[in-house]
Amino acid sequence: IPIHIGYMMPVSKKISLFMNAGPYWGVGLFGKYTMTSGDKDTTIAENIFKDYLKRFDCGIGVGVAYEIGKFFVGLDGEFGFTNVVDFKSDGVSNPKNMNFSIGVGYKF
């Protein structure tokens, strides 16, 4: 659930630059951990949030978009604050969620 505040800055009559930032909260609803070895699938955990991962996550999101007339292209990123792995024996020091997305669109 992102809650972002944005600002649109007109560059010319038909071109604008849009920037946004804000916190996000996430919750894992379903998850199953399955490992494949050769042709055989083995279920390690029916509920990955019970045994391996934390169910809740939070962080900060930022984004920029470039709008030309009715078309736009944008780049967004989210950077997690929460250590999402529930155990320390995995050899990963401090795993956090991080994702990026690119969007293109047309305004009707």
mmCIF file of C-alpha atoms in Angstrom:
data_model
loop_
_atom_site.group_PDB
_atom_site.id
_atom_site.type_symbol
_atom_site.label_atom_id
_atom_site.label_comp_id
_atom_site.label_asym_id
_atom_site.label_seq_id
_atom_site.Cartn_x
_atom_site.Cartn_y
_atom_site.Cartn_z
ATOM 1 C CA ILE A 1 0.000 0.000 0.000
ATOM 2 C CA PRO A 2 1.955 3.052 -1.170
ATOM 3 C CA ILE A 3 1.136 6.560 0.027
ATOM 4 C CA HIS A 4 3.065 8.885 -2.255
ATOM 5 C CA ILE A 5 3.048 12.648 -2.599
ATOM 6 C CA GLY A 6 3.868 14.005 -6.035
ATOM 7 C CA TYR A 7 4.656 17.232 -7.799
ATOM 8 C CA MET A 8 4.153 17.986 -11.485
ATOM 9 C CA MET A 9 6.465 20.577 -12.999
ATOM 10 C CA PRO A 10 5.489 21.924 -16.435
ATOM 11 C CA VAL A 11 8.463 22.183 -18.809
ATOM 12 C CA SER A 12 6.451 23.555 -21.752
ATOM 13 C CA LYS A 13 2.791 23.570 -22.910
ATOM 14 C CA LYS A 14 2.800 19.842 -23.760
ATOM 15 C CA ILE A 15 5.713 18.505 -21.674
ATOM 16 C CA SER A 16 5.749 17.945 -17.901
ATOM 17 C CA LEU A 17 8.007 16.244 -15.376
ATOM 18 C CA PHE A 18 6.354 14.446 -12.457
ATOM 19 C CA MET A 19 8.140 13.365 -9.243
ATOM 20 C CA ASN A 20 6.727 11.442 -6.284
ATOM 21 C CA ALA A 21 7.921 9.853 -3.042
ATOM 22 C CA GLY A 22 6.505 8.304 0.082
ATOM 23 C CA PRO A 23 6.286 5.259 2.326
ATOM 24 C CA TYR A 24 4.824 1.862 1.487
ATOM 25 C CA TRP A 25 3.592 -1.053 3.565
ATOM 26 C CA GLY A 26 3.274 -4.603 2.284
ATOM 27 C CA VAL A 27 1.833 -7.860 3.544
ATOM 28 C CA GLY A 28 2.457 -11.347 2.166
ATOM 29 C CA LEU A 29 -0.803 -13.230 1.749
ATOM 30 C CA PHE A 30 0.145 -16.567 0.223
ATOM 31 C CA GLY A 31 3.429 -18.327 -0.371
ATOM 32 C CA LYS A 32 4.730 -21.827 -0.918
ATOM 33 C CA TYR A 33 8.391 -22.857 -1.126
ATOM 34 C CA THR A 34 8.983 -25.558 -3.754
ATOM 35 C CA MET A 35 12.361 -26.867 -4.890
ATOM 36 C CA THR A 36 12.919 -28.663 -8.218
ATOM 37 C CA SER A 37 15.520 -31.395 -8.517
ATOM 38 C CA GLY A 38 15.656 -33.020 -11.953
ATOM 39 C CA ASP A 39 12.049 -33.789 -12.893
ATOM 40 C CA LYS A 40 10.731 -33.867 -9.335
ATOM 41 C CA ASP A 41 9.213 -30.937 -7.387
ATOM 42 C CA THR A 42 9.557 -31.083 -3.612
ATOM 43 C CA THR A 43 7.519 -28.800 -1.359
ATOM 44 C CA ILE A 44 9.743 -27.466 1.419
ATOM 45 C CA ALA A 45 7.113 -25.286 3.121
ATOM 46 C CA GLU A 46 3.367 -25.002 2.555
ATOM 47 C CA ASN A 47 3.318 -21.568 4.213
ATOM 48 C CA ILE A 48 6.582 -19.708 3.552
ATOM 49 C CA PHE A 49 5.620 -16.910 5.970
ATOM 50 C CA LYS A 50 5.338 -19.350 8.872
ATOM 51 C CA ASP A 51 8.773 -20.939 8.406
ATOM 52 C CA TYR A 52 11.063 -18.672 6.350
ATOM 53 C CA LEU A 53 9.941 -15.117 5.567
ATOM 54 C CA LYS A 54 8.400 -12.292 7.548
ATOM 55 C CA ARG A 55 4.859 -11.492 6.475
ATOM 56 C CA PHE A 56 5.097 -7.668 6.765
ATOM 57 C CA ASP A 57 7.394 -5.245 4.939
ATOM 58 C CA CYS A 58 7.774 -1.468 4.800
ATOM 59 C CA GLY A 59 10.017 0.986 3.019
ATOM 60 C CA ILE A 60 10.214 4.096 0.863
ATOM 61 C CA GLY A 61 9.199 4.521 -2.761
ATOM 62 C CA VAL A 62 10.323 7.145 -5.262
ATOM 63 C CA GLY A 63 9.365 7.802 -8.868
ATOM 64 C CA VAL A 64 9.761 10.109 -11.827
ATOM 65 C CA ALA A 65 7.644 10.398 -14.972
ATOM 66 C CA TYR A 66 8.010 12.355 -18.185
ATOM 67 C CA GLU A 67 4.779 13.396 -19.867
ATOM 68 C CA ILE A 68 4.546 14.524 -23.507
ATOM 69 C CA GLY A 69 1.013 15.472 -24.505
ATOM 70 C CA LYS A 70 -1.140 12.489 -23.575
ATOM 71 C CA PHE A 71 1.760 9.985 -23.463
ATOM 72 C CA PHE A 72 3.974 9.352 -20.446
ATOM 73 C CA VAL A 73 6.883 7.157 -19.393
ATOM 74 C CA GLY A 74 7.882 6.635 -15.772
ATOM 75 C CA LEU A 75 10.444 4.925 -13.568
ATOM 76 C CA ASP A 76 9.631 3.884 -9.983
ATOM 77 C CA GLY A 77 11.661 2.224 -7.247
ATOM 78 C CA GLU A 78 10.889 0.822 -3.808
ATOM 79 C CA PHE A 79 13.531 0.257 -1.155
ATOM 80 C CA GLY A 80 12.618 -1.921 1.832
ATOM 81 C CA PHE A 81 13.582 -1.189 5.428
ATOM 82 C CA THR A 82 12.587 -4.587 6.841
ATOM 83 C CA ASN A 83 14.875 -7.624 7.012
ATOM 84 C CA VAL A 84 12.474 -10.062 5.300
ATOM 85 C CA VAL A 85 14.267 -13.334 6.139
ATOM 86 C CA ASP A 86 13.150 -14.825 9.437
ATOM 87 C CA PHE A 87 16.339 -16.811 10.117
ATOM 88 C CA LYS A 88 20.076 -16.000 10.101
ATOM 89 C CA SER A 89 21.590 -19.312 8.903
ATOM 90 C CA ASP A 90 21.144 -18.515 5.189
ATOM 91 C CA GLY A 91 24.493 -16.706 4.823
ATOM 92 C CA VAL A 92 22.815 -13.481 3.645
ATOM 93 C CA SER A 93 23.652 -10.604 5.973
ATOM 94 C CA ASN A 94 20.575 -8.373 5.851
ATOM 95 C CA PRO A 95 18.181 -9.108 2.955
ATOM 96 C CA LYS A 96 15.639 -6.413 2.118
ATOM 97 C CA ASN A 97 13.139 -6.032 -0.707
ATOM 98 C CA MET A 98 14.087 -3.754 -3.592
ATOM 99 C CA ASN A 99 12.237 -3.386 -6.872
ATOM 100 C CA PHE A 100 12.054 -1.130 -9.888
ATOM 101 C CA SER A 101 9.358 -0.686 -12.501
ATOM 102 C CA ILE A 102 9.049 1.099 -15.815
ATOM 103 C CA GLY A 103 5.668 2.279 -17.017
ATOM 104 C CA VAL A 104 4.368 3.717 -20.255
ATOM 105 C CA GLY A 105 0.878 4.986 -20.815
ATOM 106 C CA TYR A 106 -1.639 7.119 -22.620
ATOM 107 C CA LYS A 107 -4.151 9.480 -20.971
ATOM 108 C CA PHE A 108 -7.669 9.374 -22.412
#
